[in-house]
Tab-separated table of C-alpha atoms and ligand atoms in Angstrom:
chain	number	residue	atom	x	y	z
A	177	MET	CA	5.254	18.364	16.795
A	178	ASN	CA	4.200	16.079	19.615
A	179	LYS	CA	6.452	14.336	22.108
A	180	ASN	CA	6.342	11.149	20.054
A	181	GLU	CA	8.159	12.855	17.204
A	182	ILE	CA	11.456	14.680	16.879
A	183	LYS	CA	12.862	16.685	13.969
A	184	ILE	CA	16.645	16.880	14.003
A	185	PHE	CA	19.582	18.418	12.142
A	186	CYS	CA	22.302	15.827	11.414
A	187	PRO	CA	25.623	17.505	10.612
A	188	ALA	CA	28.086	16.721	7.864
A	189	THR	CA	31.527	15.830	9.221
A	190	ILE	CA	35.158	15.984	8.107
A	191	ALA	CA	37.149	12.857	8.922
A	192	ASN	CA	40.943	12.448	9.048
A	193	ILE	CA	41.757	16.222	9.187
A	194	SER	CA	45.146	15.725	7.479
A	195	CYS	CA	47.301	13.987	10.101
A	196	GLY	CA	44.581	11.880	11.820
A	197	PHE	CA	43.719	9.190	9.281
A	198	ASP	CA	40.804	7.078	10.602
A	199	VAL	CA	41.000	8.680	14.087
A	200	LEU	CA	40.181	12.422	13.915
A	201	GLY	CA	36.927	14.073	12.901
A	202	LEU	CA	34.973	17.296	13.276
A	203	ALA	CA	31.312	18.296	12.884
A	204	LEU	CA	30.133	21.144	10.638
A	205	SER	CA	27.441	23.710	11.416
A	206	SER	CA	25.709	24.697	8.224
A	207	ILE	CA	25.836	21.511	6.153
A	208	GLY	CA	23.630	18.613	7.200
A	209	ASP	CA	20.543	16.469	6.668
A	210	GLU	CA	17.209	16.676	8.374
A	211	MET	CA	15.535	13.633	9.902
A	212	ILE	CA	12.205	13.036	11.603
A	213	ILE	CA	12.020	10.131	14.038
A	214	ARG	CA	8.630	8.996	15.319
A	215	LYS	CA	7.548	6.614	18.075
A	216	VAL	CA	4.687	4.381	16.896
A	217	LYS	CA	2.632	1.583	18.491
A	218	LYS	CA	3.365	-0.908	15.689
A	219	PRO	CA	6.533	-2.805	16.686
A	220	GLY	CA	9.590	-2.746	14.415
A	221	LEU	CA	11.454	-0.105	12.426
A	222	ARG	CA	10.339	1.461	9.162
A	223	ILE	CA	11.840	4.109	6.891
A	224	THR	CA	8.704	5.854	5.669
A	225	ARG	CA	10.145	8.646	3.527
A	226	ILE	CA	13.404	9.676	1.884
A	227	THR	CA	13.759	12.925	-0.058
A	228	GLY	CA	16.716	14.542	-1.798
A	229	GLN	CA	18.393	11.322	-2.937
A	230	GLU	CA	17.734	7.830	-4.274
A	231	LEU	CA	18.476	5.534	-1.331
A	232	PRO	CA	16.993	2.201	-0.271
A	233	ARG	CA	14.031	2.363	2.142
A	234	GLU	CA	14.597	-1.232	3.193
A	235	VAL	CA	15.947	-0.990	6.759
A	236	THR	CA	18.717	-3.549	6.299
A	237	LYS	CA	20.036	-1.675	3.234
A	238	ASN	CA	19.988	1.840	4.672
A	239	VAL	CA	22.590	2.918	7.233
A	240	ALA	CA	19.881	4.638	9.317
A	241	GLY	CA	17.957	1.353	9.442
A	242	VAL	CA	20.965	-0.772	10.351
A	243	ALA	CA	22.058	1.623	13.101
A	244	GLY	CA	18.442	1.884	14.317
A	245	LEU	CA	18.099	-1.894	14.520
A	246	ALA	CA	21.292	-2.088	16.621
A	247	PHE	CA	19.814	0.544	18.957
A	248	MET	CA	16.472	-1.311	19.255
A	249	LYS	CA	18.185	-4.641	19.911
A	250	ALA	CA	20.009	-3.118	22.885
A	251	SER	CA	16.997	-1.272	24.293
A	252	ASN	CA	13.980	-2.789	26.041
A	253	TYR	CA	11.534	-0.607	24.099
A	254	LYS	CA	8.768	-2.883	22.800
A	255	GLU	CA	6.940	-0.620	20.342
A	256	GLY	CA	8.191	0.764	17.034
A	257	PHE	CA	9.875	3.704	15.265
A	258	GLU	CA	9.447	5.409	11.919
A	259	ILE	CA	12.217	7.337	10.234
A	260	GLU	CA	12.087	10.071	7.591
A	261	ILE	CA	15.364	11.103	5.955
A	262	HIS	CA	15.662	14.395	4.098
A	263	LYS	CA	19.089	14.292	2.472
A	264	LYS	CA	21.060	17.427	1.749
A	265	ILE	CA	24.566	15.900	1.994
A	266	LYS	CA	25.433	14.181	-1.270
A	267	ALA	CA	26.433	10.524	-0.904
A	268	GLY	CA	30.065	9.878	-1.731
A	269	SER	CA	31.089	13.514	-1.258
A	270	GLY	CA	33.479	12.683	1.580
A	271	ILE	CA	31.694	14.720	4.244
A	272	GLY	CA	29.985	11.917	6.105
A	273	SER	CA	26.697	11.440	4.276
A	274	SER	CA	26.161	7.923	5.613
A	275	ALA	CA	27.372	8.913	9.104
A	276	ALA	CA	24.785	11.719	9.358
A	277	SER	CA	21.964	9.220	8.757
A	278	ALA	CA	23.340	6.514	11.047
A	279	ALA	CA	24.098	8.937	13.877
A	280	GLY	CA	20.823	10.842	13.422
A	281	ALA	CA	18.681	7.710	13.630
A	282	VAL	CA	20.099	6.537	16.953
A	283	TRP	CA	20.366	10.031	18.464
A	284	GLY	CA	16.697	10.708	17.657
A	285	MET	CA	15.478	7.370	19.009
A	286	ASN	CA	17.468	7.893	22.187
A	287	ALA	CA	16.010	11.375	22.689
A	288	LEU	CA	12.447	10.059	22.257
A	289	LEU	CA	13.044	7.387	24.925
A	290	GLY	CA	14.453	9.896	27.441
A	291	ASN	CA	18.165	9.308	26.661
A	292	PRO	CA	18.752	5.825	28.140
A	293	PHE	CA	22.048	5.460	26.221
A	294	SER	CA	25.250	7.516	26.486
A	295	GLU	CA	26.909	9.221	23.518
A	296	PHE	CA	29.570	6.510	23.633
A	297	GLU	CA	26.925	3.789	23.248
A	298	LEU	CA	25.205	5.693	20.431
A	299	VAL	CA	28.496	5.825	18.512
A	300	GLN	CA	28.714	2.043	18.700
A	301	PHE	CA	25.194	1.608	17.245
A	302	ALA	CA	25.924	4.152	14.519
A	303	MET	CA	29.155	2.332	13.612
A	304	LYS	CA	27.017	-0.639	12.495
A	305	GLY	CA	25.525	1.666	9.880
A	306	GLU	CA	28.991	2.745	8.747
A	307	GLN	CA	29.908	-0.899	8.345
A	308	LEU	CA	27.061	-1.259	5.842
A	309	ALA	CA	28.155	1.836	3.870
A	310	SER	CA	31.851	1.085	3.533
A	311	GLY	CA	32.484	-2.410	4.888
A	312	VAL	CA	34.447	-0.934	7.805
A	313	ALA	CA	32.848	0.045	11.139
A	314	HIS	CA	34.770	3.300	11.378
A	315	ALA	CA	33.889	5.944	13.955
A	316	ASP	CA	35.715	9.022	12.698
A	317	ASN	CA	32.538	10.551	11.196
A	318	VAL	CA	29.851	9.261	13.584
A	319	ALA	CA	31.797	10.284	16.713
A	320	PRO	CA	31.913	14.023	15.864
A	321	ALA	CA	28.290	13.874	14.609
A	322	ILE	CA	27.215	12.579	18.040
A	323	TYR	CA	29.676	14.358	20.380
A	324	GLY	CA	30.029	17.607	18.383
A	325	GLY	CA	33.223	19.584	17.786
A	326	PHE	CA	36.434	17.625	17.267
A	327	THR	CA	36.813	13.997	18.339
A	328	LEU	CA	39.693	11.547	18.503
A	329	VAL	CA	39.204	7.793	18.293
A	330	ARG	CA	42.152	6.974	20.561
A	331	SER	CA	41.595	3.241	20.117
A	332	TYR	CA	39.209	0.994	18.207
A	333	ASP	CA	39.760	-2.094	20.339
A	334	PRO	CA	38.620	-1.334	22.946
A	335	LEU	CA	36.757	1.680	21.558
A	336	ASP	CA	37.949	4.874	23.248
A	337	ILE	CA	36.663	8.270	22.121
A	338	VAL	CA	38.098	11.578	23.320
A	339	LYS	CA	36.288	14.881	22.813
A	340	ILE	CA	38.695	17.649	21.869
A	341	ASN	CA	38.318	21.376	22.450
A	342	THR	CA	37.132	23.556	19.553
A	343	PRO	CA	38.955	26.916	19.345
A	344	LYS	CA	36.494	29.806	19.197
A	345	GLU	CA	37.701	31.451	16.007
A	346	LEU	CA	38.136	28.332	13.896
A	347	TYR	CA	36.087	28.076	10.668
A	348	ALA	CA	35.992	25.415	7.971
A	349	SER	CA	35.813	25.698	4.200
A	350	VAL	CA	34.560	22.734	2.186
A	351	ILE	CA	34.795	22.475	-1.594
A	352	HIS	CA	33.075	19.542	-3.269
A	353	PRO	CA	34.234	19.164	-6.884
A	354	GLN	CA	31.549	17.341	-8.876
A	355	ILE	CA	33.522	14.194	-9.618
A	356	GLU	CA	33.001	10.716	-8.250
A	357	VAL	CA	35.626	9.010	-6.097
A	358	LYS	CA	34.500	5.654	-4.759
A	359	THR	CA	35.439	5.165	-1.074
A	360	ALA	CA	36.466	1.600	-1.911
A	361	ASP	CA	38.873	2.854	-4.624
A	362	SER	CA	40.386	5.530	-2.429
A	363	ARG	CA	41.059	2.865	0.235
A	364	LYS	CA	42.431	0.333	-2.256
A	365	ILE	CA	45.240	2.590	-3.470
A	366	LEU	CA	46.648	3.128	0.040
A	367	LYS	CA	49.750	1.266	1.160
A	368	THR	CA	49.271	-1.087	4.098
A	369	SER	CA	52.591	-0.252	5.759
A	370	ILE	CA	54.472	2.980	6.418
A	371	SER	CA	58.095	3.815	7.119
A	372	LEU	CA	59.247	4.689	10.635
A	373	ALA	CA	60.403	8.074	9.301
A	374	ASP	CA	56.884	8.883	8.014
A	375	GLY	CA	55.351	7.576	11.249
A	376	ILE	CA	57.485	9.936	13.316
A	377	LYS	CA	56.422	12.944	11.230
A	378	GLN	CA	52.763	11.918	11.336
A	379	TRP	CA	52.424	11.348	15.094
A	380	GLY	CA	54.395	14.539	15.742
A	381	ASN	CA	51.749	16.420	13.752
A	382	LEU	CA	48.825	14.542	15.310
A	383	GLY	CA	50.074	15.378	18.816
A	384	GLY	CA	50.708	18.970	17.687
A	385	LEU	CA	47.205	19.339	16.273
A	386	VAL	CA	45.500	18.001	19.412
A	387	ALA	CA	47.673	20.238	21.614
A	388	GLY	CA	47.018	23.220	19.323
A	389	LEU	CA	43.245	22.678	19.520
A	390	PHE	CA	43.300	22.567	23.328
A	391	MET	CA	45.660	25.531	23.637
A	392	GLU	CA	43.769	27.469	20.938
A	393	ASP	CA	47.172	28.061	19.362
A	394	TYR	CA	46.286	28.739	15.719
A	395	ASP	CA	49.904	28.740	14.496
A	396	LEU	CA	50.503	25.334	16.039
A	397	ILE	CA	47.268	24.068	14.461
A	398	GLY	CA	48.487	25.355	11.094
A	399	ARG	CA	51.960	23.791	11.439
A	400	SER	CA	50.379	20.458	12.338
A	401	LEU	CA	47.805	20.204	9.522
A	402	VAL	CA	50.164	18.118	7.383
A	403	ASP	CA	49.666	14.582	6.109
A	404	HIS	CA	52.774	12.660	5.064
A	405	ILE	CA	51.057	9.346	4.537
A	406	VAL	CA	47.630	9.374	2.881
A	407	GLU	CA	47.335	12.717	1.081
A	408	PRO	CA	50.289	12.222	-1.291
A	409	ILE	CA	48.606	9.056	-2.605
A	410	ARG	CA	44.914	9.944	-2.466
A	411	SER	CA	45.265	13.421	-3.905
A	412	ILE	CA	46.080	11.809	-7.262
A	413	LEU	CA	42.362	10.954	-7.547
A	414	ILE	CA	41.305	14.606	-7.107
A	415	PRO	CA	41.944	16.825	-10.140
A	416	GLY	CA	43.484	20.194	-9.273
A	417	PHE	CA	44.099	19.228	-5.625
A	418	ASP	CA	47.653	20.654	-5.412
A	419	GLU	CA	46.622	23.957	-7.002
A	420	VAL	CA	43.535	24.328	-4.795
A	421	LYS	CA	45.591	23.629	-1.683
A	422	LYS	CA	48.281	26.123	-2.712
A	423	GLU	CA	45.571	28.750	-3.302
A	424	ALA	CA	43.955	28.076	0.103
A	425	LEU	CA	47.275	28.469	1.945
A	426	LYS	CA	48.191	31.577	-0.078
A	427	THR	CA	44.828	33.143	0.881
A	428	GLY	CA	45.549	32.605	4.576
A	429	ALA	CA	44.176	29.166	5.513
A	430	LEU	CA	45.903	27.502	8.470
A	431	GLY	CA	45.842	24.197	6.596
A	432	CYS	CA	44.107	22.318	3.804
A	433	GLY	CA	43.602	18.650	2.986
A	434	ILE	CA	41.269	15.930	1.737
A	435	SER	CA	37.984	15.540	3.608
A	436	GLY	CA	37.498	11.868	4.472
A	437	SER	CA	38.139	9.789	1.386
A	438	GLY	CA	37.436	12.767	-0.901
A	439	PRO	CA	36.725	14.222	-3.341
A	440	SER	CA	35.790	17.129	-1.027
A	441	ILE	CA	38.679	19.317	0.067
A	442	PHE	CA	38.616	21.154	3.394
A	443	ALA	CA	40.541	24.096	4.805
A	444	LEU	CA	40.612	25.475	8.334
A	445	SER	CA	41.041	29.204	8.950
A	446	LYS	CA	41.124	31.653	11.828
A	447	GLY	CA	38.101	33.953	11.602
A	448	ARG	CA	35.089	34.015	9.298
A	449	VAL	CA	36.455	36.664	6.916
A	450	VAL	CA	39.614	34.688	6.137
A	451	ALA	CA	37.566	31.488	5.830
A	452	GLN	CA	35.200	33.148	3.338
A	453	ASN	CA	38.136	34.437	1.256
A	454	VAL	CA	39.724	30.977	1.323
A	455	THR	CA	36.452	29.331	0.223
A	456	ASP	CA	36.010	31.816	-2.628
A	457	ALA	CA	39.614	31.355	-3.799
A	458	MET	CA	39.365	27.552	-3.787
A	459	SER	CA	36.035	27.564	-5.594
A	460	LYS	CA	37.273	30.076	-8.191
A	461	LEU	CA	40.272	27.924	-8.957
A	462	TYR	CA	37.949	25.055	-9.854
A	463	GLU	CA	35.771	27.373	-11.922
A	464	ASN	CA	38.881	28.430	-13.870
A	465	ILE	CA	39.449	24.814	-14.874
A	466	ASP	CA	35.723	24.338	-15.604
A	467	LEU	CA	35.071	21.968	-12.746
A	468	GLU	CA	31.696	22.512	-11.112
A	469	ASN	CA	31.863	22.595	-7.327
A	470	ASP	CA	29.777	23.205	-4.225
A	471	ALA	CA	31.473	25.586	-1.788
A	472	TYR	CA	30.672	26.097	1.887
A	473	VAL	CA	32.077	28.125	4.735
A	474	THR	CA	30.902	27.131	8.180
A	475	GLU	CA	31.567	27.253	11.880
A	476	ILE	CA	32.666	24.099	13.658
A	477	ASN	CA	29.524	22.560	15.153
A	478	LYS	CA	29.964	22.227	18.911
A	479	GLU	CA	26.349	21.193	19.479
A	480	ALA	CA	26.414	18.018	17.316
A	481	ILE	CA	23.035	16.640	16.278
A	482	ARG	CA	20.309	18.939	17.521
A	483	ASN	CA	16.585	19.299	17.799
A	484	ASN	CA	15.418	21.250	14.750
A	485	ALA	CA	11.750	21.712	15.584
B	520	ADP	P1	30.449	9.758	2.486
B	520	ADP	O1	31.830	9.500	1.953
B	520	ADP	O2	29.923	11.099	2.109
B	520	ADP	O3	30.285	9.455	3.951
B	520	ADP	P2	29.829	7.179	1.965
B	520	ADP	O4	30.548	6.787	0.714
B	520	ADP	O5	30.404	6.826	3.273
B	520	ADP	O6	29.529	8.728	1.834
B	520	ADP	O7	28.395	6.548	2.031
B	520	ADP	C1	27.574	6.479	0.979
B	520	ADP	C2	27.139	5.034	0.761
B	520	ADP	O8	26.240	4.597	1.780
B	520	ADP	C3	26.410	4.922	-0.545
B	520	ADP	O9	26.756	3.712	-1.146
B	520	ADP	C4	24.955	4.912	-0.129
B	520	ADP	O10	24.135	4.229	-1.058
B	520	ADP	C5	24.999	4.181	1.212
B	520	ADP	N1	23.883	4.558	2.085
B	520	ADP	C6	22.966	3.739	2.635
B	520	ADP	N2	22.097	4.424	3.396
B	520	ADP	C7	22.463	5.727	3.334
B	520	ADP	C8	21.948	6.919	3.907
B	520	ADP	N3	20.871	6.930	4.683
B	520	ADP	N4	22.602	8.061	3.648
B	520	ADP	C9	23.682	8.077	2.843
B	520	ADP	N5	24.209	6.988	2.269
B	520	ADP	C10	23.610	5.807	2.514
């Protein structure tokens, strides 16, 4: 590896985290893509290689390209970049496949230029990629990918991102049942208004979760991992969701919910042993109903995107 090239790990992310629809997210440690970003003399941006998945190499059709172009437009760098994407996160799994590519592209370019842009600015470039993937420039996956740990998008207009503490003993389980849920469909079925009663319950839990994360109060985290608004509707699209959730809680998880727009289901647990048991129990439940699934247990990723040389 020379200094004109960087190989990076781009983490998968869980958005929403039950009570924080469109505002909360966290980064995962052992699930992620690999990218290589290269500085080249020839001006412009090219995606030279993609492995692991069929995705467009045309820069305007790939989230990494769109985010990269936004970065280059804002920088005064006059030469070019090449991008290689080695996908491990399945697209449409609900664990931030598009966000990993968008965030990775701009993080890598920034590192190669000596970090002229802040994390906050990188999130804004990466959001352009997210706009291509889902039509909405959401930040709840790209923010944790770039900042690491847990993040809160306190406001979209103006954009305001808050990094939240990650309790030391917190582990995540992710189960990806092999069914397809289109992000567009899982957005379409949501209601556009909520009752005041549901709002009160939801912001009580959101405040409780943020406080619990800072205080490292695992019981408070568990009590707050409840979603009164989105989960009751979206879970209809995920076969076996109620049973898997019941199993996770029975096995000791602090909480369990839909990861992003699904179909992946996440659980948070205190300690690796409990998290492993929870993952096994959730995965086994799907096996019992003959639904193939990928199962992961992982630490929360406090480092965010990192050099993987
Ligand atoms: P996830 O829910 O896992 O984040 P999304 O549904 O947000 O996945 O994003 C996947 C969509 O983005 C797909 O339509 C895919 O074709 C498109 N896409 C474009 N470029 C990429 C990329 N580099 N990585 C992943 N998805 C990409």
